[in-house]
Each structure stands twice: as C-alpha cells, then as structure tokens.
PDB file of C-alpha atoms and ligand atoms in Angstrom:
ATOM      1  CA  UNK A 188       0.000   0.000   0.000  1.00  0.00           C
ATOM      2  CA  UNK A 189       1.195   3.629  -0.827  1.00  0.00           C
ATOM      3  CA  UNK A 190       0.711   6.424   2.037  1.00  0.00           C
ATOM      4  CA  UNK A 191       0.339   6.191   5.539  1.00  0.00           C
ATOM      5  CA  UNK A 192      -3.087   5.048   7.550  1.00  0.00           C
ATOM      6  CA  UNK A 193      -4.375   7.567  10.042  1.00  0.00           C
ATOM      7  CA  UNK A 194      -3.956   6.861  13.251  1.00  0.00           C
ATOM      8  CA  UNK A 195      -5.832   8.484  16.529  1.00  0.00           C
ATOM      9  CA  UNK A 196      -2.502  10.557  17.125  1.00  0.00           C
ATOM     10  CA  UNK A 197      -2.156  12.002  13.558  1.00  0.00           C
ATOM     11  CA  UNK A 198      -6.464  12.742  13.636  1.00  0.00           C
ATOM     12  CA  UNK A 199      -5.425  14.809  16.732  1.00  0.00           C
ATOM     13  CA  UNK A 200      -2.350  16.393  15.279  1.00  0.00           C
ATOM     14  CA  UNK A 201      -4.666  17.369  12.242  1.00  0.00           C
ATOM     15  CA  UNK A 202      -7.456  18.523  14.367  1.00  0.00           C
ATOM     16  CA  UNK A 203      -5.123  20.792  16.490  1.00  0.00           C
ATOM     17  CA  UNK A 204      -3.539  22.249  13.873  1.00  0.00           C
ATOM     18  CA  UNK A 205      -6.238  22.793  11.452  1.00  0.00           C
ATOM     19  CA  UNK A 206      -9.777  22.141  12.585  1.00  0.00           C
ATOM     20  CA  UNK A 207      -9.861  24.080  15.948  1.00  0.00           C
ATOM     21  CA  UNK A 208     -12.568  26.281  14.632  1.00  0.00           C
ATOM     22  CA  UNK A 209     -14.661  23.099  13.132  1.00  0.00           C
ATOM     23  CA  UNK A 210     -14.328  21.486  16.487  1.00  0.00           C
ATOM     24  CA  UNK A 211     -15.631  24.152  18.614  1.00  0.00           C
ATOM     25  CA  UNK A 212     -18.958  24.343  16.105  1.00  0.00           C
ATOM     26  CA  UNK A 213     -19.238  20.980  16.280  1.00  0.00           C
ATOM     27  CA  UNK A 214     -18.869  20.945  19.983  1.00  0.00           C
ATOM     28  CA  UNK A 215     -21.484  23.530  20.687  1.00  0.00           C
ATOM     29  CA  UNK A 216     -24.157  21.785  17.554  1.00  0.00           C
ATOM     30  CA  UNK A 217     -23.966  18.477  18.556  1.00  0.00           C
ATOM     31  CA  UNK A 218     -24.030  19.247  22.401  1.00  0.00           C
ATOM     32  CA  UNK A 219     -27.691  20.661  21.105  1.00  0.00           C
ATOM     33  CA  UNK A 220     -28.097  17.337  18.756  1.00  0.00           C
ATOM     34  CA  UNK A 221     -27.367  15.647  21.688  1.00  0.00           C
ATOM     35  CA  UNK A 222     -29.913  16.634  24.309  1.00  0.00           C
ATOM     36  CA  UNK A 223     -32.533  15.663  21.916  1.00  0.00           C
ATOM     37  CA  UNK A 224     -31.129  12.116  21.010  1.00  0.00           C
ATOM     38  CA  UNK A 225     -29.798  12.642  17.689  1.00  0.00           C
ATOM     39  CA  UNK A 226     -27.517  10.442  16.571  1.00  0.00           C
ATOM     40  CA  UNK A 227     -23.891  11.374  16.513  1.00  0.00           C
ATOM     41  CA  UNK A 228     -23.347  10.016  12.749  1.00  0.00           C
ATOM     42  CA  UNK A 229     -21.954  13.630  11.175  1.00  0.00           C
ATOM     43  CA  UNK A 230     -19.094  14.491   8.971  1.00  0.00           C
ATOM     44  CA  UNK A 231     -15.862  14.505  11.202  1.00  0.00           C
ATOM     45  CA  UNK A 232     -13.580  17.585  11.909  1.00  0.00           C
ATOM     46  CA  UNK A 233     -11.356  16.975   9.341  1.00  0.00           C
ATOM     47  CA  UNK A 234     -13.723  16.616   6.537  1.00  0.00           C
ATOM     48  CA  UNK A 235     -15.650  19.665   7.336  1.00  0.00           C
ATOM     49  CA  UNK A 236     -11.844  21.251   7.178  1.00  0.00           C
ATOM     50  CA  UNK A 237     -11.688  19.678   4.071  1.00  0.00           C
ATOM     51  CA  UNK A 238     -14.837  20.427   2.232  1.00  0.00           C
ATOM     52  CA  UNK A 239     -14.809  24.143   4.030  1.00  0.00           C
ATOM     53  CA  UNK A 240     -11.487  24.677   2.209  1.00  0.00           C
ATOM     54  CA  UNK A 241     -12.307  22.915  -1.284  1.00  0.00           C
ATOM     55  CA  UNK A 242     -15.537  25.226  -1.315  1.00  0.00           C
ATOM     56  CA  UNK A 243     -13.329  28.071  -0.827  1.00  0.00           C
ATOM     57  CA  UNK A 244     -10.959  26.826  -3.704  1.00  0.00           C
ATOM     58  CA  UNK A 245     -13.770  26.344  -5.952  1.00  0.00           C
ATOM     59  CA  UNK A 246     -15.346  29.772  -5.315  1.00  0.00           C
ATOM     60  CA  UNK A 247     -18.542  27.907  -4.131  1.00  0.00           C
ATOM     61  CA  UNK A 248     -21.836  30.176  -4.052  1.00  0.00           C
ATOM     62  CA  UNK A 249     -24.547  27.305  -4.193  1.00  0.00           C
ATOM     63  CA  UNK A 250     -24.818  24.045  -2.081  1.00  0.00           C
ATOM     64  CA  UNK A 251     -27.197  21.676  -2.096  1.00  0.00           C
ATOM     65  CA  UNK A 252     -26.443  19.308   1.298  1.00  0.00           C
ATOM     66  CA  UNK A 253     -28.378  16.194   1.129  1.00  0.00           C
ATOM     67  CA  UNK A 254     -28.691  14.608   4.790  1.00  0.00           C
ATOM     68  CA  UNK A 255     -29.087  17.752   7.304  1.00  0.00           C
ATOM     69  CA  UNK A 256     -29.248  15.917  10.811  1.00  0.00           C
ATOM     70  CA  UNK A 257     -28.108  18.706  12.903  1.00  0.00           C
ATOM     71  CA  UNK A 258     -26.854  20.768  10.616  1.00  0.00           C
ATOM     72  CA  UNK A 259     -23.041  20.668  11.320  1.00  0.00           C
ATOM     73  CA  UNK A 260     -22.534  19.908   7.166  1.00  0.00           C
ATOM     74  CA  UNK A 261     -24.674  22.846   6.895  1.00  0.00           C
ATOM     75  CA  UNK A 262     -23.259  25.405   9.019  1.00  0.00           C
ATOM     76  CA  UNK A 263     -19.755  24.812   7.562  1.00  0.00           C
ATOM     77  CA  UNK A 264     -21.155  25.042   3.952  1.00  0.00           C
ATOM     78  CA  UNK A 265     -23.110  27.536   5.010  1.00  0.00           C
ATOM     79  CA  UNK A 266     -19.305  29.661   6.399  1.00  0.00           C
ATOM     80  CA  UNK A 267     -17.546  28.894   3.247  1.00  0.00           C
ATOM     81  CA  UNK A 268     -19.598  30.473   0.307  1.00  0.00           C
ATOM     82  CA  UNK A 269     -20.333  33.340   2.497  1.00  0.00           C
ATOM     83  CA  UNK A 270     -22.961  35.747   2.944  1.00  0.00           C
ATOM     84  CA  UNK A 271     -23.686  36.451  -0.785  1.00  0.00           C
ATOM     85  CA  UNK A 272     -24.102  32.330  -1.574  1.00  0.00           C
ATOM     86  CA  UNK A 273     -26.258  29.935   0.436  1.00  0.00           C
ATOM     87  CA  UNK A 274     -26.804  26.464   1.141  1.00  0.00           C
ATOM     88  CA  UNK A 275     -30.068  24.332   0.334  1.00  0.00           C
ATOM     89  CA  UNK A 276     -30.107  21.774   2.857  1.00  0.00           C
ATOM     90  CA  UNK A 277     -32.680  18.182   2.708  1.00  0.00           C
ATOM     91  CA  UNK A 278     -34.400  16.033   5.920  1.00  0.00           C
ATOM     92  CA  UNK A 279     -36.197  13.725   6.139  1.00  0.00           C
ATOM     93  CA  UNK A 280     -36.912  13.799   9.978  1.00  0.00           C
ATOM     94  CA  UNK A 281     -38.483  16.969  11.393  1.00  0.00           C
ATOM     95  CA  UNK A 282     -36.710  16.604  14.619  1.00  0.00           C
ATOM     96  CA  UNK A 283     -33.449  16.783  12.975  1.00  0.00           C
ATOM     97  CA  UNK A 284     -34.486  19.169  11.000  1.00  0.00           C
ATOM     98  CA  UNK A 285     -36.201  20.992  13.935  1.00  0.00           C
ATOM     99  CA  UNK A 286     -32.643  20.870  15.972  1.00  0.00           C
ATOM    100  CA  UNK A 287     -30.770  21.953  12.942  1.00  0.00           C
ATOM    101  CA  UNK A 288     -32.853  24.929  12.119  1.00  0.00           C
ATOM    102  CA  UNK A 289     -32.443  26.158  15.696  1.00  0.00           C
ATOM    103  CA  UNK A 290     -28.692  25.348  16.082  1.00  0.00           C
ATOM    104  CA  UNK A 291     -28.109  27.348  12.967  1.00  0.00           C
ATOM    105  CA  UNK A 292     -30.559  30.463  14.378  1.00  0.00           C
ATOM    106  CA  UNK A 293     -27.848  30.006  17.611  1.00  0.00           C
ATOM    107  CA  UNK A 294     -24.783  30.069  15.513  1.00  0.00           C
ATOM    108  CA  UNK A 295     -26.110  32.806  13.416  1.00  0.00           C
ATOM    109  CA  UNK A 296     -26.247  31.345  10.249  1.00  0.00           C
ATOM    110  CA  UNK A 297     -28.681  32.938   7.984  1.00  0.00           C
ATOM    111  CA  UNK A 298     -27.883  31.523   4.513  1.00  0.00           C
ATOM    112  CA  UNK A 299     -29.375  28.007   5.011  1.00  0.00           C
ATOM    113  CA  UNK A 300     -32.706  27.092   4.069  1.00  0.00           C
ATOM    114  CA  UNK A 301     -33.675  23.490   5.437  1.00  0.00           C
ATOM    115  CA  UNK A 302     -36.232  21.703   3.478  1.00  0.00           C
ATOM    116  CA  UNK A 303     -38.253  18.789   5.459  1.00  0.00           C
ATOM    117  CA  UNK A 304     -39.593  15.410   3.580  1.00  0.00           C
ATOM    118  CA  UNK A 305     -37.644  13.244   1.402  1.00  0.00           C
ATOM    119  CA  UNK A 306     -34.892  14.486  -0.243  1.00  0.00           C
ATOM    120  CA  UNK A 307     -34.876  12.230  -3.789  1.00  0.00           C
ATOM    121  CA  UNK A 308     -38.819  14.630  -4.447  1.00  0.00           C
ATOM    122  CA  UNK A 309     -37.068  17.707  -3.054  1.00  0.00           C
ATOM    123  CA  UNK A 310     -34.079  17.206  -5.936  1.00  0.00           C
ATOM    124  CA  UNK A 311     -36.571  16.320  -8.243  1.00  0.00           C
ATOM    125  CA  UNK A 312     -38.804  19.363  -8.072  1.00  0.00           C
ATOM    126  CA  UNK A 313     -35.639  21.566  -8.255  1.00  0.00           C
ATOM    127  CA  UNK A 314     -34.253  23.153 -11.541  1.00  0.00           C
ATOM    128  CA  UNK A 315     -31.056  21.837 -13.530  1.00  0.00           C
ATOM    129  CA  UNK A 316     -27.467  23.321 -13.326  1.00  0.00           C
ATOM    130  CA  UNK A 317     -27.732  25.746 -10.372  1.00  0.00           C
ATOM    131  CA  UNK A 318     -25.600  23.839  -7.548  1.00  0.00           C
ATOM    132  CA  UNK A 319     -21.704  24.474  -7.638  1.00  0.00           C
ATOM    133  CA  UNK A 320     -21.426  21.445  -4.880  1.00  0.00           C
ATOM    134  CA  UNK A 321     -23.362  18.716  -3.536  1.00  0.00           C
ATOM    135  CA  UNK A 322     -23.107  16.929  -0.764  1.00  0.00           C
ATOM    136  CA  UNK A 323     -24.465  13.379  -0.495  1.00  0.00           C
ATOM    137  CA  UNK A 324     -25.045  12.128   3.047  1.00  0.00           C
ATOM    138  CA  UNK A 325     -28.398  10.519   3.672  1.00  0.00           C
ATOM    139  CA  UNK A 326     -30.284   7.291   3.760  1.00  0.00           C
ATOM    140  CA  UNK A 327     -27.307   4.737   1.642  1.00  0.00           C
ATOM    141  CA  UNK A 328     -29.993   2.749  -0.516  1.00  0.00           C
ATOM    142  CA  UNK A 329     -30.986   6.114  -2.476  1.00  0.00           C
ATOM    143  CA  UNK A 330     -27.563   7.073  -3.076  1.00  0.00           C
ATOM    144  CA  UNK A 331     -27.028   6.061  -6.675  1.00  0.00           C
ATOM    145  CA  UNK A 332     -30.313   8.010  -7.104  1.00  0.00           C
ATOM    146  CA  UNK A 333     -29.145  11.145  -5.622  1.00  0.00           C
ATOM    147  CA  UNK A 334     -26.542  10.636  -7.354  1.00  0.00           C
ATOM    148  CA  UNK A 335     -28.687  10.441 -10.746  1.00  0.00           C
ATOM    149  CA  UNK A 336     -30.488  13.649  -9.437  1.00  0.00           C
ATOM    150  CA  UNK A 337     -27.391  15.544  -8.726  1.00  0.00           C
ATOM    151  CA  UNK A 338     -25.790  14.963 -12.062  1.00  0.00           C
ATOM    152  CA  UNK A 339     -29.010  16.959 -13.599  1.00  0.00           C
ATOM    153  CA  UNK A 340     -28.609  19.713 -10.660  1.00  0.00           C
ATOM    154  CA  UNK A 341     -25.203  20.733 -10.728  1.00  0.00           C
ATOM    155  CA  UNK A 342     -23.588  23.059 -13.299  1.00  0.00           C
ATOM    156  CA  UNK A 343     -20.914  22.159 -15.589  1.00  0.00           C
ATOM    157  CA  UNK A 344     -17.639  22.268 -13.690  1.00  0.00           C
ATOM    158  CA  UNK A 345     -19.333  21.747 -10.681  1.00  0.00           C
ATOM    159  CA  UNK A 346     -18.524  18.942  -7.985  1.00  0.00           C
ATOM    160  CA  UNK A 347     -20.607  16.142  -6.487  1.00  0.00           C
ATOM    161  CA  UNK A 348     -19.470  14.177  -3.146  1.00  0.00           C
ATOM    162  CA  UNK A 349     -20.141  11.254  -1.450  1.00  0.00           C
ATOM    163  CA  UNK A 350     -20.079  10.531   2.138  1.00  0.00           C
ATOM    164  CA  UNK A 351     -19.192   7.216   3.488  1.00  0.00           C
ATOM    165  CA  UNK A 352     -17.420   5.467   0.049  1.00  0.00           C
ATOM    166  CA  UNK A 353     -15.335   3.385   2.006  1.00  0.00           C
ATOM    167  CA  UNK A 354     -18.635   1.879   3.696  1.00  0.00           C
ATOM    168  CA  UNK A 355     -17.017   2.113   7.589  1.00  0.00           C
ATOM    169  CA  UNK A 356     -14.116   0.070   6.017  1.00  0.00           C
ATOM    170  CA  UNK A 357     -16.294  -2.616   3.998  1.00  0.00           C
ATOM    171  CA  UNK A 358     -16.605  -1.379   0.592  1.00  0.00           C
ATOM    172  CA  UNK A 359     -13.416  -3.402  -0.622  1.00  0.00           C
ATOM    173  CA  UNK A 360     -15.506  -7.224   0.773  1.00  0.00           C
ATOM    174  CA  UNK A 361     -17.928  -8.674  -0.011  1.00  0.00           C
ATOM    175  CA  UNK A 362     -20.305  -8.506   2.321  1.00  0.00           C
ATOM    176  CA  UNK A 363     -22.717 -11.533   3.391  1.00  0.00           C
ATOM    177  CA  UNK A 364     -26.699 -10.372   4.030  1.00  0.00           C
ATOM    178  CA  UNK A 365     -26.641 -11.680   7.314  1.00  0.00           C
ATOM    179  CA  UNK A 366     -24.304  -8.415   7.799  1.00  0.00           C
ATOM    180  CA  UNK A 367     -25.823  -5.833   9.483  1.00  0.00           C
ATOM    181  CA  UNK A 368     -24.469  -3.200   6.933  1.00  0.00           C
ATOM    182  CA  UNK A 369     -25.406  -5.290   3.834  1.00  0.00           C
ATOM    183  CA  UNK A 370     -28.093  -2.559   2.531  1.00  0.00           C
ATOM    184  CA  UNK A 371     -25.898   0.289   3.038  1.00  0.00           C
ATOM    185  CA  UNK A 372     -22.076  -1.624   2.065  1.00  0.00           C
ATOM    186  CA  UNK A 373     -23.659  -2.871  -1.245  1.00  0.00           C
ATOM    187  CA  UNK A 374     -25.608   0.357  -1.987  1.00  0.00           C
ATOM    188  CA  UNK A 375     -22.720   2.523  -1.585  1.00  0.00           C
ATOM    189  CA  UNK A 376     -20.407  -0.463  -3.744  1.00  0.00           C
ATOM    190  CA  UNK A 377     -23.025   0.415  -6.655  1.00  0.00           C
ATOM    191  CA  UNK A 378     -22.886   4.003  -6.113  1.00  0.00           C
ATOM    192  CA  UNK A 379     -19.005   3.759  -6.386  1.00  0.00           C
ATOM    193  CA  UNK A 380     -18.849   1.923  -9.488  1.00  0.00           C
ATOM    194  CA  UNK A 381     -21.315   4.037 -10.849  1.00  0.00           C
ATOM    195  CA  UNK A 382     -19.425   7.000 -10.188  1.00  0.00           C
ATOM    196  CA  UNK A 383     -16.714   6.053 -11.217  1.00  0.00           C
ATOM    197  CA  UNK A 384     -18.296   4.398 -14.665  1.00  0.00           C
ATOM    198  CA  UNK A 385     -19.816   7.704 -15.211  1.00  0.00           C
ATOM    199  CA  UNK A 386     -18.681   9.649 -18.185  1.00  0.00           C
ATOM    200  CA  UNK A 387     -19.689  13.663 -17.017  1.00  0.00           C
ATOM    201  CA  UNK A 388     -17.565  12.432 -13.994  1.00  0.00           C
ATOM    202  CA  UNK A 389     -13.670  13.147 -13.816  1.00  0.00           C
ATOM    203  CA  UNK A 390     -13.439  11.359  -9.833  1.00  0.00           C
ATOM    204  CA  UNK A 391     -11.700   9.924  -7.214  1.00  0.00           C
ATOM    205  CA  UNK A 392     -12.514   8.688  -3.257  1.00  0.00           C
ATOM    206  CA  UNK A 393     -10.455  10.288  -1.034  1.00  0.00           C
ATOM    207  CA  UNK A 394      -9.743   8.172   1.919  1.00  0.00           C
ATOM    208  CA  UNK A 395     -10.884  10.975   4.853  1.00  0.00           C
ATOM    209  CA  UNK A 396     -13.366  10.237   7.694  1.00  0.00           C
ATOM    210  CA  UNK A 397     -15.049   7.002   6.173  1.00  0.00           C
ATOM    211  CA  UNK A 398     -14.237   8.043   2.347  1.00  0.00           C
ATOM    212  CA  UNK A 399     -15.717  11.060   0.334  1.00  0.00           C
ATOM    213  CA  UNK A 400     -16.308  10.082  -3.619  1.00  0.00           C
ATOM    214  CA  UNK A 401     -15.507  13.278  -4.774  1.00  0.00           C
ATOM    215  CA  UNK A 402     -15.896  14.090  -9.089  1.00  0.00           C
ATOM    216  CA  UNK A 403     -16.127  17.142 -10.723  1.00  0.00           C
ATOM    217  CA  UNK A 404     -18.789  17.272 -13.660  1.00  0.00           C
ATOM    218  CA  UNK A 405     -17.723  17.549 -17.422  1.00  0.00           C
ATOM    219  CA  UNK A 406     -21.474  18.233 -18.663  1.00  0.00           C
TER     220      UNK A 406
HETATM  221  C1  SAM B 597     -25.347  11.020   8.069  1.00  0.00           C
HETATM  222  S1  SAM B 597     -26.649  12.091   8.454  1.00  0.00           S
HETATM  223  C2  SAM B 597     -26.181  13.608   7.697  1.00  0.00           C
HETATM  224  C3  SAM B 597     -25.015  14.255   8.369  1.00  0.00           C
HETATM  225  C4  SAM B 597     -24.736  15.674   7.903  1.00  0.00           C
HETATM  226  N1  SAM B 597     -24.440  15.678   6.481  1.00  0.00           N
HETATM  227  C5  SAM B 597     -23.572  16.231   8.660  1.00  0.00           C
HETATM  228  O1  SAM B 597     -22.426  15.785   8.401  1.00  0.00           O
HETATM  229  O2  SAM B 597     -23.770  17.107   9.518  1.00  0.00           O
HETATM  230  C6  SAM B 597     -27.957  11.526   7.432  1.00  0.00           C
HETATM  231  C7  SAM B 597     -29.255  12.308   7.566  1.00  0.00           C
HETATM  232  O3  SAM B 597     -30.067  11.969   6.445  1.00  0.00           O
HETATM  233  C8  SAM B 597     -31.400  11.908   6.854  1.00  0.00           C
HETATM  234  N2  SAM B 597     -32.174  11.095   5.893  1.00  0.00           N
HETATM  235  C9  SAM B 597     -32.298   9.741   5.827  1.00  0.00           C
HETATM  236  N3  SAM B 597     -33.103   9.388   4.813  1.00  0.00           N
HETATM  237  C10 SAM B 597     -33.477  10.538   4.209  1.00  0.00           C
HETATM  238  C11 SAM B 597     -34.304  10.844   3.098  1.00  0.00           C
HETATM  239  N4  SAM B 597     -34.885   9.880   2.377  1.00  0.00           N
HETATM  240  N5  SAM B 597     -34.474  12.134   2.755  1.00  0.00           N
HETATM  241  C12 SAM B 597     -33.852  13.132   3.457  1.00  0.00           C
HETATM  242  N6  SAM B 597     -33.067  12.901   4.524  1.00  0.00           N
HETATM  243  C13 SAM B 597     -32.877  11.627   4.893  1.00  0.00           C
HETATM  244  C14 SAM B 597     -31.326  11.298   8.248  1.00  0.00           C
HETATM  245  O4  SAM B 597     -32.512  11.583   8.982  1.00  0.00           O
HETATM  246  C15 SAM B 597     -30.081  11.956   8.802  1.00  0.00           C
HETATM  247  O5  SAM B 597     -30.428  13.125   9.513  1.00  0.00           O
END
C-alpha cells in the first residue's frame, strides 16, 4: 500500500492544527443534537476542514447538502460560500431538521434554508445546473439516485461528493446479508462503481473520515 493510515494521534495532530474552529462548532451543535437524542453520525472535523477549504478553492456560491441531521454539514457550507451564496439543505426527519434549524438560528447562520420530507422529491422538483457542490449524506440505498439527481442539478464544472465510500471500512468485501451493513455496504459499492463508470464524472474517493467520492462534472 502507498501512504500512511491515520492513526488516533495524527487525527489529533490534524485537528489541532487545522480544525480548531470546526471542532468548537461541532462541539457547541452536537451538544444541542445531543440533548434531543440525535444520533452522533456527522461528517468529522477533518472533513468539514476539508470540504470548508475545497468550497473556498472552488469559489462555491450554491450548495445543495443532502442529509441535514443537525446541521453541522450545513453550518460549515453555510461559512464557506459566504454571505452572498447559500446552502439548500434536505431532511427527512423533522426533529433533525427541527434541531438543525435552531442550532443554525444560535450560531447565526442565515444563509441556510432546510427543506423537510424526502430528499430524492425535493431534488426532483428543483431546476437543472444551479448547484456548484453537492453533498451526499443521507439514507445509503438512495444514493445512486441522488446521485442520478445531482448529475441533472449541478452546473458544468461543478462537484458532487459522497459521504461514506469506504462503507465504515467494507466497501473493498464482499459482504454476506446476514451483515448488518449489507443494505448500506452494497448500496454505496453500486454508487461507487457508478461514479466512477460515469462519463460527465472526472473522480476519485479520497480516503478521509469514512471516504468522500468526490468528481467534478464535465457536462
Ligand atoms: C449522516 S446524516 C447527515 C449528516 C450531515 N451531512 C452532517 O455531516 O452534519 C444523514 C441524515 O439523512 C437523513 N435522511 C435519511 N433518509 C433521508 C431521506 N430519504 N431524505 C432526506 N433525509 C434523509 C437522516 O434523517 C439523517 O439526519
């Protein structure tokens, strides 16, 4: 194998040097999340580093954020296009959604708007080649549809990601359906290989937090 794995030291290491900022929001938001029993399953420090700086490299105005929960994804999306751009954000449950509406009104954060119901109508109803980033992050089974949906919704040039490609270290087996992950391993497997098969899609996983499928769209 080429590069070195991440250990708990280097995380930390990373964290302190670069993600101070993204820890303290998180700290604060998912304190909130937690109180009302959300689940702690968001993006970790590093990636919202990560995706906080690429949006900034890219010059990022519109987001579309697919999987809100408490709105840490959000909120960072939300701090990197600045006032003038804004972030669309999709949930399914109105408690999340609830908790992330009112953690962003705490932080601040203006330039969100978070849409309740299911997110595959909510991309459907929206018009083509607005979105300069996506974000996939909800329910694994409807991925390779999002990811159908956010082909048609981002402009050319623009980038789609996907959360969780390395399927919490699984997507490389194959996985038996007695497996407890089997829906969400072999969804996100197909989602891979479709994104990767896909023509309009110049892409690549890169191996932070539990993988991010990242391609940027030739249209
Ligand atoms: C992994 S979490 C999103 C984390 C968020 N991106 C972050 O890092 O802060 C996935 C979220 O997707 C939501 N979800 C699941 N199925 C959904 C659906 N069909 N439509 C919209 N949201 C859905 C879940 O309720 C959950 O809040």
């Amino acid at each position: 194998m080429k590069g070195t794995p991440l250990t708990e030291e280097i995380y930390e290491y990373i964290v302190q040097h670069f993600a101070l900022d993204e820890r303290a929001l998180l700290g604060r938001m998912s304190a909130r999340a937690e109180k009302a029993g959300i689940p702690m399953i968001m993006i970790g420090e590093d990636q919202a580093k990560f995706i906080a700086f690429f949006l900034r490299a890219i010059g990022a105005k519109r987001v579309l954020d697919v999987g809100t929960l408490f709105g840490y994804s959000a909120a960072i999306m939300a701090r990197s296009v600045g006032d003038s751009g804004e972030v669309v954000s999709l949930e399914y449950s109105e408690l999340h959604a609830k908790v992330a509406k009112d953690n962003l009104a705490q932080e601040g954060i203006k330039n969100v708007s978070v849409e309740v119901g299911p997110a595959l109508e909510a991309m459907k109803r929206m018009p083509g080649n607005t979105f300069d980033f996506i974000l996939i992050d909800a329910d694994k089974p409807n991925y390779i549809n999002y990811l159908r949906e956010a082909l048609r919704l981002i402009r050319n040039g623009g980038v789609i990601a996907g959360d969780n490609a390395i399927a919490w270290g699984k997507v490389a087996q194959q996985v038996e359906p007695d497996d407890p992950d089997y829906a969400s391993v072999t969804a996100i497997q197909a989602f891979n290989e479709e994104f990767a098969r896909e023509k309009k899609l110049f892409g690549i996983i890169i191996p932070i937090g539990d993988g991010m499928a990242m391609g940027v769209v030739q249209k």
